[in-house]
Amino acid sequence: MAIVNDAPAILILGARSLATARRIQAALIGAEVYGLASRVEGADIPFNEFGETLRALYETGRPIIALCAAGIIIRSLSPLLQNKRAEPPVLAVAEDGSAVVPLLGGLSGVNVLAREIGEVLGTAPAITTTGEIRFGTCLINPPEGYVLRNPADGKTFIADLLAGAKMRVEGEAPWFADAKLPIDDGGTLTARITHQDVAPAAGELLFHPRNIVIGIGRGFPDLTDQIRRALGQMQLSIHSLALLMAREDDFADPYIAATAAELGLPLRFATARSAEDLALAAVPSPILSVTIEQLAIAVAETPEDITVAGRKRGRLAVVGLGPGEAAMMVPAVRREIDQAQDILGYETYVKMAGPLRPEQVIHASDNREELARARHAFELAASGRSVVIVSSGDPGIFAMAAAVMEALDDSDKPEWYGVELIVLPGVSAAMAAAARIGAPLGHDFCVISLSDNLKPWATILDRLRHAAEGDFAMAFYNPISKARPWQLGEALDLMRQYRAPETLVVLGRDVGRPREQVSHTTLGELNADMVDSRTVVIVGSSLTRAIAKPDGSAWIYTPRWYGTKPS
Ligand code: SAH
């Protein structure tokens, strides 16, 4: 399932803007400060190229607050300004916080955001939307809990009002009370607020309150269709759906989860047994309630009368951070960490996962407590929280993903099986090191951990022997540590029985981290002192070769061919 990141991105180009950016950030949930790397120290996320960063954020739909001249923003975004519907809010804010200018995103709430920021900075935002100034509300942008069915008609409707037309209100629109709309029972235009499935008439804006909850007795393949049919039978609009309620026993039901995702609805689980009890848990005093087969429909008087009962399905993501640097973390991992409530992992890696938000709970622990950490993560996720376990590199390579699977396999707790479990990959140490120096793993290779913590040393030697006999290139993880000082030496002695002393060896230490060192040597020259626990050792095959570079260093690669070079 894709995760949408709609937390605002605040972009700054100079250190002097940081204070203003932080004030805005403090008021906006999840907001992150992006700073131009060459000029700003201490931003949450550094960037190198303003235009590129701005366009990337815009395309993913992130609200954008840029502390710079409006002109720079407009020029940077101009190639993308075709489609008005898909526009996220974009605002320019003066470096010292003295001006707030909403630029784009009239339909996605830019003026609301501008007012929030204006409030923080103590300045009136430069709202330029005529209808909104005159009427004190943006008609095409109703408050949470309501949807406008026909936004495309909004422009003409507002233009007619501005030209002097009056409007009737059919139904309850509580937010109109604070506005200055020309409301008149004899008006020629109509604002209709209803949960009935009707089509918008000419001269009408049709709003649906989200006041319907559906209780689901059990999941089945065509659940979405059944919901549509049941609503159709009752002439209720699908746009008025606010919430799906299901039984806790159905935590792991794929049809229910898929239906909620398809309809874009929140999904909660409660202990109630029948569909009707489930719906009533969220709508204690319905104005209408019916049960159709496995579904119960309850309509609340207003969206505010819906109680968010029950709990969410928890989520546990086991993610790989990559070797260290932010640019080598896959975007899906960044998004997963950003939306997580709890972050578990070895302390060093949790630090690598930053920037984190103050409200995110960090459970850092010692590297060796892997199973305990996995169980802890399941307990948190089973309680409905969104949990991330971080590993360095790839989580499936000598890391947490297997530990999490082991914990699940050993468990008989149904609530653990109900957790939405996902694994997101990362760039593993051997891949990162290999890329720095060329392509030493360019043909068949083996990845072998030299740690005998969880497997007998004899097994390791046996595997090394087979890999050597097969002439595989090899990447050694966990090559050495204080607790395992002699194993690497023995492994290299074994290698030397099979491979020539000239065999090329790559040493990648702290790849992607500030003290990175990637070098190469030969099997004959290599000794254990050149390696530490933060090193990945790549032993080439008999065909691994070097190409001298003008600066004295070399590219190392293993060709794609085997035996003799094809002509
Ligand atoms: N899941 C990790 C591996 C964990 S095992 C991954 O996929 O990369 C730990 C071993 O990985 C270390 O002993 C070292 O051999 C290697 N390693 C991890 N990160 C590294 C890095 N940034 N540079 C070099 N080696 C690294």
mmCIF file of C-alpha atoms and ligand atoms in Angstrom, residues 323 392-394 397-399 427-429 476-479 508-511 513 533-536, ligand 1:
data_model
loop_
_atom_site.group_PDB
_atom_site.id
_atom_site.type_symbol
_atom_site.label_atom_id
_atom_site.label_comp_id
_atom_site.label_asym_id
_atom_site.label_seq_id
_atom_site.Cartn_x
_atom_site.Cartn_y
_atom_site.Cartn_z
ATOM 1 C CA PRO A 323 24.839 1.770 4.199
ATOM 2 C CA SER A 392 21.541 -1.032 8.232
ATOM 3 C CA GLY A 393 21.915 -2.015 4.591
ATOM 4 C CA ASP A 394 19.219 -4.466 3.601
ATOM 5 C CA ILE A 397 20.745 -9.695 4.841
ATOM 6 C CA PHE A 398 22.075 -10.761 8.264
ATOM 7 C CA ALA A 399 19.589 -8.397 9.853
ATOM 8 C CA VAL A 427 21.262 -1.078 -0.392
ATOM 9 C CA SER A 428 23.399 -3.738 1.257
ATOM 10 C CA ALA A 429 27.009 -3.080 2.290
ATOM 11 C CA PHE A 476 32.269 -11.479 3.728
ATOM 12 C CA TYR A 477 30.024 -9.754 6.244
ATOM 13 C CA ASN A 478 30.826 -9.641 9.981
ATOM 14 C CA PRO A 479 34.451 -10.466 9.083
ATOM 15 C CA GLY A 508 34.928 -1.428 1.931
ATOM 16 C CA ARG A 509 34.962 0.244 5.316
ATOM 17 C CA ASP A 510 32.183 2.557 6.571
ATOM 18 C CA VAL A 511 30.798 2.803 3.058
ATOM 19 C CA ARG A 513 29.467 7.118 6.098
ATOM 20 C CA SER A 533 33.896 -4.996 12.071
ATOM 21 C CA ARG A 534 32.662 -2.108 9.914
ATOM 22 C CA THR A 535 34.295 -3.552 6.805
ATOM 23 C CA VAL A 536 32.857 -5.717 4.087
HETATM 24 N N1 SAH B 1 22.065 -5.740 6.814
HETATM 25 C C1 SAH B 1 23.413 -5.245 6.608
HETATM 26 C C2 SAH B 1 24.481 -6.208 7.109
HETATM 27 C C3 SAH B 1 24.485 -6.385 8.598
HETATM 28 S S1 SAH B 1 25.787 -7.468 9.140
HETATM 29 C C4 SAH B 1 23.587 -4.947 5.123
HETATM 30 O O1 SAH B 1 22.802 -5.420 4.305
HETATM 31 O O2 SAH B 1 24.538 -4.233 4.781
HETATM 32 C C5 SAH B 1 26.988 -6.290 9.635
HETATM 33 C C6 SAH B 1 28.175 -6.307 8.687
HETATM 34 O O3 SAH B 1 27.817 -5.654 7.493
HETATM 35 C C7 SAH B 1 29.389 -5.550 9.164
HETATM 36 O O4 SAH B 1 30.208 -6.377 10.006
HETATM 37 C C8 SAH B 1 30.101 -5.224 7.888
HETATM 38 O O5 SAH B 1 30.763 -6.353 7.388
HETATM 39 C C9 SAH B 1 28.929 -4.972 6.949
HETATM 40 N N2 SAH B 1 28.556 -3.549 6.859
HETATM 41 C C10 SAH B 1 27.404 -3.001 7.239
HETATM 42 N N3 SAH B 1 27.382 -1.687 6.937
HETATM 43 C C11 SAH B 1 28.545 -1.405 6.327
HETATM 44 C C12 SAH B 1 29.122 -0.224 5.759
HETATM 45 N N4 SAH B 1 28.455 0.940 5.760
HETATM 46 N N5 SAH B 1 30.334 -0.310 5.218
HETATM 47 C C13 SAH B 1 30.995 -1.493 5.198
HETATM 48 N N6 SAH B 1 30.501 -2.630 5.709
HETATM 49 C C14 SAH B 1 29.305 -2.581 6.284
#
